[in-house]
CSV table of C-alpha atoms and ligand atoms in Angstrom, one decimal:
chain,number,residue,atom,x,y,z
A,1,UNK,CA,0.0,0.0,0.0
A,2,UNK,CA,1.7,3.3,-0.8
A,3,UNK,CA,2.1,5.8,2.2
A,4,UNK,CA,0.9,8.2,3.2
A,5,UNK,CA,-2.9,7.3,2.5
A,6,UNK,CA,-4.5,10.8,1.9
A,7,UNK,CA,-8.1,10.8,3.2
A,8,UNK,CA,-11.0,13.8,3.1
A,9,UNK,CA,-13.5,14.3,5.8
A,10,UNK,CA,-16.3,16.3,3.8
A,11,UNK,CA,-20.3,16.9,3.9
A,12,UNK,CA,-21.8,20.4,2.6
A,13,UNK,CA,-23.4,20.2,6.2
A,14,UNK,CA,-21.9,21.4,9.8
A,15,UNK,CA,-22.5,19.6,12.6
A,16,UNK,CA,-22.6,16.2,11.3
A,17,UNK,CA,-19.5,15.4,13.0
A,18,UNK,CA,-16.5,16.2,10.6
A,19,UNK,CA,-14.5,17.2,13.3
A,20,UNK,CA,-15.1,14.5,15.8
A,21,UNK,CA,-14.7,11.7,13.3
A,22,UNK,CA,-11.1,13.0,12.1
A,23,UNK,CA,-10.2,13.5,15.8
A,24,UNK,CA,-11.4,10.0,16.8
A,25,UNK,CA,-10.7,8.1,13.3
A,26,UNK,CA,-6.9,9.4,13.7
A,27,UNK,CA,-7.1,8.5,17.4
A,28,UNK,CA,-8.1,5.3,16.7
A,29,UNK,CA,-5.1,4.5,14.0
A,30,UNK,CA,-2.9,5.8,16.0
A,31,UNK,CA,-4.0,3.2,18.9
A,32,UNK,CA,-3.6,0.5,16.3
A,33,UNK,CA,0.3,1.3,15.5
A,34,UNK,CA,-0.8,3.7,12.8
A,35,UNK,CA,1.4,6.7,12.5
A,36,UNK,CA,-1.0,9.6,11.8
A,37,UNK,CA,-1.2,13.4,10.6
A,38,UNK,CA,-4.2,15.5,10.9
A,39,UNK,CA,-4.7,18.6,9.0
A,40,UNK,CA,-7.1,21.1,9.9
A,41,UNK,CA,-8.5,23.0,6.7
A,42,UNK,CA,-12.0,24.5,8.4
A,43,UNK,CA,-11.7,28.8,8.8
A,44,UNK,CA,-13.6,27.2,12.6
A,45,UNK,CA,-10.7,25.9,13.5
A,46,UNK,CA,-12.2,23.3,15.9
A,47,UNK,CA,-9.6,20.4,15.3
A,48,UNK,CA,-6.9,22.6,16.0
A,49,UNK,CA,-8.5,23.8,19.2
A,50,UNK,CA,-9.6,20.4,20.2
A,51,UNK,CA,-6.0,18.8,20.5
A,52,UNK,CA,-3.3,21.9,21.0
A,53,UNK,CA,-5.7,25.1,21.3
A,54,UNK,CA,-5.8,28.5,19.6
A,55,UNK,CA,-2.4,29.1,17.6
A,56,UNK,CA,-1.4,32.7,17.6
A,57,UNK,CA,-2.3,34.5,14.8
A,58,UNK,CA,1.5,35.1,13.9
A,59,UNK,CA,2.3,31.6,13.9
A,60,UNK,CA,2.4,30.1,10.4
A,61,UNK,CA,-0.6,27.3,10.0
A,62,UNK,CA,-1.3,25.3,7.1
A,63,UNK,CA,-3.1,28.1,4.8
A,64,UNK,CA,0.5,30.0,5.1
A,65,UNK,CA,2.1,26.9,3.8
A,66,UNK,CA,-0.5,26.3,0.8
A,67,UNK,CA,-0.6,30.6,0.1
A,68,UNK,CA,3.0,31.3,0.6
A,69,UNK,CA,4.7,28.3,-1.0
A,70,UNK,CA,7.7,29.0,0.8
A,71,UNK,CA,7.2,27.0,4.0
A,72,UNK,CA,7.6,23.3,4.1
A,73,UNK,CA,4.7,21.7,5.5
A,74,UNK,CA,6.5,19.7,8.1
A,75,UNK,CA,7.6,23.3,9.7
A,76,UNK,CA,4.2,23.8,11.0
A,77,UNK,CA,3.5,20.4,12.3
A,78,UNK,CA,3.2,19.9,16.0
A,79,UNK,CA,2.6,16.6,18.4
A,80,UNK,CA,-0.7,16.5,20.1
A,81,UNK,CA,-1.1,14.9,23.5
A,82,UNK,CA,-2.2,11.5,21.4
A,83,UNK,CA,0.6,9.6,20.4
A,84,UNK,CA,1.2,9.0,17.2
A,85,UNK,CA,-0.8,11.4,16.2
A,86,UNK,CA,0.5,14.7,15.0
A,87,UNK,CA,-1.2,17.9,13.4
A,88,UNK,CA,-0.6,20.6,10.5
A,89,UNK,CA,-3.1,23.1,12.6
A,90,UNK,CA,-5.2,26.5,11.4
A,91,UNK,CA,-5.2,29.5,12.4
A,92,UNK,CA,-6.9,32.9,11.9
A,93,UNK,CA,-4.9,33.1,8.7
A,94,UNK,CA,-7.4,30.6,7.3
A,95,UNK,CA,-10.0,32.9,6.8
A,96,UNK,CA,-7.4,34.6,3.8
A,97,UNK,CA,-7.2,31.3,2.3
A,98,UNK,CA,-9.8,31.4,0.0
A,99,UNK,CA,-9.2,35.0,-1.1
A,100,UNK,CA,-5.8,34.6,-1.7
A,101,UNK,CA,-5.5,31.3,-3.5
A,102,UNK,CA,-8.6,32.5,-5.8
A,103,UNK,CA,-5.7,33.7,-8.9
A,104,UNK,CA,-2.8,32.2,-7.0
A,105,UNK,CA,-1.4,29.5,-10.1
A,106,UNK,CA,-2.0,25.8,-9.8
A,107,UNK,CA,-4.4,26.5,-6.8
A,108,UNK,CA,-6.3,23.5,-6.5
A,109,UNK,CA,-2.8,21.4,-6.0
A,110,UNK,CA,-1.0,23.6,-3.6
A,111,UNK,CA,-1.9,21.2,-0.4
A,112,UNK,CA,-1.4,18.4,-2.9
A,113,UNK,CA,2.2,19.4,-3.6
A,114,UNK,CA,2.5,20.5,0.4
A,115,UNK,CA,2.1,16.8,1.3
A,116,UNK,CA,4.2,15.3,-1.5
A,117,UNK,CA,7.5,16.4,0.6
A,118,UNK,CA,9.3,13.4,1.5
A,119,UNK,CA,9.4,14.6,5.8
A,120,UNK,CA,5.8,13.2,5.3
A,121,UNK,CA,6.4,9.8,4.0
A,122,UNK,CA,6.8,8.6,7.8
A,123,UNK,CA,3.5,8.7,8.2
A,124,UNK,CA,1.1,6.3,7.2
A,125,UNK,CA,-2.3,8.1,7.2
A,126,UNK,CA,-3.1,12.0,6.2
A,127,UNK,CA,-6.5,13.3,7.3
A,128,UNK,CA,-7.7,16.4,6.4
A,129,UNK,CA,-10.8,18.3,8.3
A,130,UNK,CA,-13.3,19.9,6.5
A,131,UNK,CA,-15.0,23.0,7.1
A,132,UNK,CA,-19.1,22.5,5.2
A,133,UNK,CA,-18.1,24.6,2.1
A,134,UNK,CA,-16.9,23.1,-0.9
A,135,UNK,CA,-14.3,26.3,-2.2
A,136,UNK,CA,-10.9,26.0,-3.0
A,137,UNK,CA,-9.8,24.8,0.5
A,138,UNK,CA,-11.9,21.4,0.6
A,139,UNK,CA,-10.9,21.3,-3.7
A,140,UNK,CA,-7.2,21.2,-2.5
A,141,UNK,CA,-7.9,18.3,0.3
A,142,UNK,CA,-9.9,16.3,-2.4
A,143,UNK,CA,-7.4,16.7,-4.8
A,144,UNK,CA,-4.8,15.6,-2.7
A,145,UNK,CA,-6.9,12.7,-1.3
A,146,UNK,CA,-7.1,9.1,-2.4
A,147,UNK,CA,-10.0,8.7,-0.2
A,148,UNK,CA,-13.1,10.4,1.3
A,149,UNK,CA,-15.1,9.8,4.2
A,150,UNK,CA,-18.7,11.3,4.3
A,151,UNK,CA,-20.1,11.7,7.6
A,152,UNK,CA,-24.1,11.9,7.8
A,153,UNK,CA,-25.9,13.0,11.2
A,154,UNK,CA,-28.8,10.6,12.2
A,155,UNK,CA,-30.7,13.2,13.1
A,156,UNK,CA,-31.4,14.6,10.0
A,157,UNK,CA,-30.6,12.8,6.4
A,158,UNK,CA,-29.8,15.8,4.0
A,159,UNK,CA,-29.8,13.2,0.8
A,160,UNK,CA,-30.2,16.3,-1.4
A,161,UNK,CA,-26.7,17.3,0.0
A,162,UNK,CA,-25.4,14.3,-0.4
A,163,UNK,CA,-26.6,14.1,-4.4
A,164,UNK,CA,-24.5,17.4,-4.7
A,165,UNK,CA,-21.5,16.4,-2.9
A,166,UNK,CA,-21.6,13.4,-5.3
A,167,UNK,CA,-21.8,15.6,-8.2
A,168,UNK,CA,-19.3,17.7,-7.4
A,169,UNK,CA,-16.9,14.7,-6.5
A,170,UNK,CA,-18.3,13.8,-10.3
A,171,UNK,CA,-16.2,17.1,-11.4
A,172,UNK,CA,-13.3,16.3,-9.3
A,173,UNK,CA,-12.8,12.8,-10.7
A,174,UNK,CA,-11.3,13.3,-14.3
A,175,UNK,CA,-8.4,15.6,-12.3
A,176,UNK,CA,-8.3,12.8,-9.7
A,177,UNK,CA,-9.1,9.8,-11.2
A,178,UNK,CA,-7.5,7.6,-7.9
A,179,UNK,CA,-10.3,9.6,-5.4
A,180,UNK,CA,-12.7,7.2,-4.0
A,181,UNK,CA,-15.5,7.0,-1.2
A,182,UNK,CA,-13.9,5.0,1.9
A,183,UNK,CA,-17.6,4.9,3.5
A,184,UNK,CA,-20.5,6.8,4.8
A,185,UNK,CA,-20.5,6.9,8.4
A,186,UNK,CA,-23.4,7.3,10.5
A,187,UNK,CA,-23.1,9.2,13.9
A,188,UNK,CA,-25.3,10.5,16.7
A,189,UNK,CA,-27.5,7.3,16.4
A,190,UNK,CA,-30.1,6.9,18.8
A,191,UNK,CA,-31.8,3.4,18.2
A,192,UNK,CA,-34.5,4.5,20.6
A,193,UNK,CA,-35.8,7.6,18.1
A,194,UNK,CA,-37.3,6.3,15.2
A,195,UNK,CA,-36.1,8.8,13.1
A,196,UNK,CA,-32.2,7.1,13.8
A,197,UNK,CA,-33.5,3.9,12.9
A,198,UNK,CA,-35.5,5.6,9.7
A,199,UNK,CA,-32.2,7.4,8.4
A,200,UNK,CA,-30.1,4.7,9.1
A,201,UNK,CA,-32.5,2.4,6.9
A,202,UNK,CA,-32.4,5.0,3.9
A,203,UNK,CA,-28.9,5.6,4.1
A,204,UNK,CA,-28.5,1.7,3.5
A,205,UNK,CA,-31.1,1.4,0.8
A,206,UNK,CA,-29.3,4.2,-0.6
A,207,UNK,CA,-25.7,3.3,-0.8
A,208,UNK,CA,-25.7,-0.3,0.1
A,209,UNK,CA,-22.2,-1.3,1.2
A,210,UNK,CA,-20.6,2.3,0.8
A,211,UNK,CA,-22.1,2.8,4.7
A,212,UNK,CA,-19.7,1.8,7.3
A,213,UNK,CA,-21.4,-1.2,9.1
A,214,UNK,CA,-20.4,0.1,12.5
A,215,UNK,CA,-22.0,3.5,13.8
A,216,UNK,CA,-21.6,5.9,16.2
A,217,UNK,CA,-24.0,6.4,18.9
A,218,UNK,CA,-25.0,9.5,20.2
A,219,UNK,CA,-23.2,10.2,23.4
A,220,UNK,CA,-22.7,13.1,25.0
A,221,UNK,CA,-19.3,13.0,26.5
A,222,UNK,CA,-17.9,13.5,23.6
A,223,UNK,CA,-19.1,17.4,23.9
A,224,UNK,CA,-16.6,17.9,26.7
A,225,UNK,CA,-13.8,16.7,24.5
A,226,UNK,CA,-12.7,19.6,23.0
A,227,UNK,CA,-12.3,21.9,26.3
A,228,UNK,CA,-10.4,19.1,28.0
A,229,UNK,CA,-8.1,18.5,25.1
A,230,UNK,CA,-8.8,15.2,25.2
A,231,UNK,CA,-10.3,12.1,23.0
A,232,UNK,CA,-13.2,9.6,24.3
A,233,UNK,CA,-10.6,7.5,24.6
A,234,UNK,CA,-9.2,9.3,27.5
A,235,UNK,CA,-12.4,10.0,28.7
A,236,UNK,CA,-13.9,6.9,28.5
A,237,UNK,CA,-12.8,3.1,29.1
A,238,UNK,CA,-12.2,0.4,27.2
A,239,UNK,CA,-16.2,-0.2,27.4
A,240,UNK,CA,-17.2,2.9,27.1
A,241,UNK,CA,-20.0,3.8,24.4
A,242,UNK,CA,-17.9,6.3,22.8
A,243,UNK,CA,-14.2,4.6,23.2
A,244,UNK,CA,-16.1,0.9,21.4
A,245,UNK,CA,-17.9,2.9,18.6
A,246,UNK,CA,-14.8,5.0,17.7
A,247,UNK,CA,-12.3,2.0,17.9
A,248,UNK,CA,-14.6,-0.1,15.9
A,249,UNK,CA,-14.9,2.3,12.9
A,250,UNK,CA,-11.1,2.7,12.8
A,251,UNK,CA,-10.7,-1.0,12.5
A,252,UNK,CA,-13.3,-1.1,9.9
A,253,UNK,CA,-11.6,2.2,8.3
A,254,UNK,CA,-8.4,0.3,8.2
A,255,UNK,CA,-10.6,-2.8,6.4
A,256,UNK,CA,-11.8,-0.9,3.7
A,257,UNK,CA,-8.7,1.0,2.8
A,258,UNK,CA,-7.1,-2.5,2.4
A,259,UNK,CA,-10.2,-3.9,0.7
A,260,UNK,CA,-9.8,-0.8,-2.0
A,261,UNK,CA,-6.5,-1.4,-2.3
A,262,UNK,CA,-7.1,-5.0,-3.0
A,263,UNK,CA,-9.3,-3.9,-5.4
A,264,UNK,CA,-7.3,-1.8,-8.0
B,301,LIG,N1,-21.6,10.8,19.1
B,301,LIG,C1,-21.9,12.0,19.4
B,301,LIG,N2,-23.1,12.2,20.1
B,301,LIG,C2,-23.5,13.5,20.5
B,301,LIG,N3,-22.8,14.6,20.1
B,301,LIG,C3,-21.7,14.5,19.4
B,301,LIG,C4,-21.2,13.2,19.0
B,301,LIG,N4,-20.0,13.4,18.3
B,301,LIG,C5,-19.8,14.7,18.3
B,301,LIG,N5,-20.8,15.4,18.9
B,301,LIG,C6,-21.0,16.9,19.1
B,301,LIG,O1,-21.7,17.4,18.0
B,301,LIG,C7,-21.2,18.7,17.6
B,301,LIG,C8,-20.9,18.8,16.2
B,301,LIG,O2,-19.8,17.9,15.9
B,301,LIG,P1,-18.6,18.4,15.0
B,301,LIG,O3,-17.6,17.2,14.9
B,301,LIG,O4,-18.0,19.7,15.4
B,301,LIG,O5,-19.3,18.6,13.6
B,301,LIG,P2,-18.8,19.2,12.2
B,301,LIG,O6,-17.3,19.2,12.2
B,301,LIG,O7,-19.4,18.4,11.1
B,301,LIG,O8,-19.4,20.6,12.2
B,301,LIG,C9,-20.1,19.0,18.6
B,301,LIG,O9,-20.5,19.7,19.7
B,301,LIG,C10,-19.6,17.6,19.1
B,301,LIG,O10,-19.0,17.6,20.3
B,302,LIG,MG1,-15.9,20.8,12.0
């Protein structure tokens, strides 16, 4: 399998859990041996301030790196407190990212080139966080991804978004021919609500085996995480709600890249 595998968190929609599942799906590599960079692409910021907090606005973050051209990514990588897992953080400087790529040359590849440099082939996974619109920030992560993960709220099944995000992944493809869908994940399930078990059913129907088969279930610890700095796995235990769901999709995750792989 060639390293590093380049994966996309993306839905037009906020709140769905982006964040949480790149936090926890690069948690959960890194628990099983995986070495693992995350890279936070959203103007919000939230990854960033969920594992190292706010970065001054002076300090160069990842949009410096794809707007400037002159820093190497690996100069604005820092550990987190989960091992393993390090991040390319964001920083107020995001917010000039679309603006100032909009007539930069070769735009839509400068993250793309950014991750090419060899500092980064010690890593086995690259995740990139999504803020909910598709401009030329999430163009760069898709373009630079082999893989995307979609994840879809069980609280509320925007299926028109999703038809969108397929067609614009549609217009992606010819310039990325190697991009493909690792999974539809389902989070904030609540058996007990009918509407979880009604999404969950049409999401299925929908797109068959392109849903992950393990969900995550709506919890609310995982609210505190951010402030603390901390994953559900610290949080919880081993049999926590949270700390099971989260380690089962990263083993499934790690099953489906190999299964594409397989594949082509
Ligand atoms: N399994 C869960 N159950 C309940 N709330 C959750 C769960 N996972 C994440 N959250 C909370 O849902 C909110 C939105 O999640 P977030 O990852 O920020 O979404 P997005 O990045 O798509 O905007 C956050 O407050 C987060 O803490
Ligand atoms: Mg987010």
């Amino acid at each position: 399998m060639p390293t590093p595998i380049t994966v996309s968190i993306i839905n037009h929609k906020g709140g769905v859990n982006k964040t949480t599942a790149n936090l926890h799906i690069g948690a959960g590599l890194a628990k099983l041996g995986k070495r693992v960079l995350v890279v936070d692409l959203d103007t919000q910021m939230n990854l960033t301030h969920s594992l190292i907090g706010d970065l001054p606005e002076d300090e160069p973050c990842v949009s410096d790196v794809m707007i400037k051209n002159q820093i190497p990514l690996h100069n604005i990588i820092r550990p987190t407190s989960v091992p393993n897992m390090d991040i390319a953080p964001s920083s107020e400087s995001m917010v000039d990212l679309e603006i100032n790529l909009h007539a930069a040359i070769n735009r839509e590849h400068r993250l793309k080139i950014a991750l090419a440099h060899p500092e980064l082939k010690k890593y086995d996974f690259i995740i990139i966080d999504n803020g909910p619109h598709i401009g030329n920030a999430a163009l760069n992560s898709l373009m630079a991804s082999q893989f995307y993960l979609v994840p879809v709220s069980a609280e509320y099944l925007p299926l028109v978004g999703l038809t969108h995000l397929t067609r614009t992944i549609a217009q992606i493809k010819p310039f990325n021919p190697t991009l493909q869908n690792i999974g539809y994940l389902l989070t904030m399930v609540d058996r007990r609500e009918g509407i979880s078990s009604e999404i969950e059913a049409v999401l299925r129907e929908t797109f068959k085996d392109e849903v992950f088969a393990n969900i995550v279930r709506i919890n609310t610890k995982f609210k505190a995480c951010p402030q603390k700095r901390q994953t559900i796995f610290d949080i919880e235990g081993p049999t926590g709600k949270g700390y099971t769901d989260y380690l089962n999709v990263s083993k499934e995750f790690l099953e489906r890249v190999e299964k594409a792989h397989a594949k082509n």
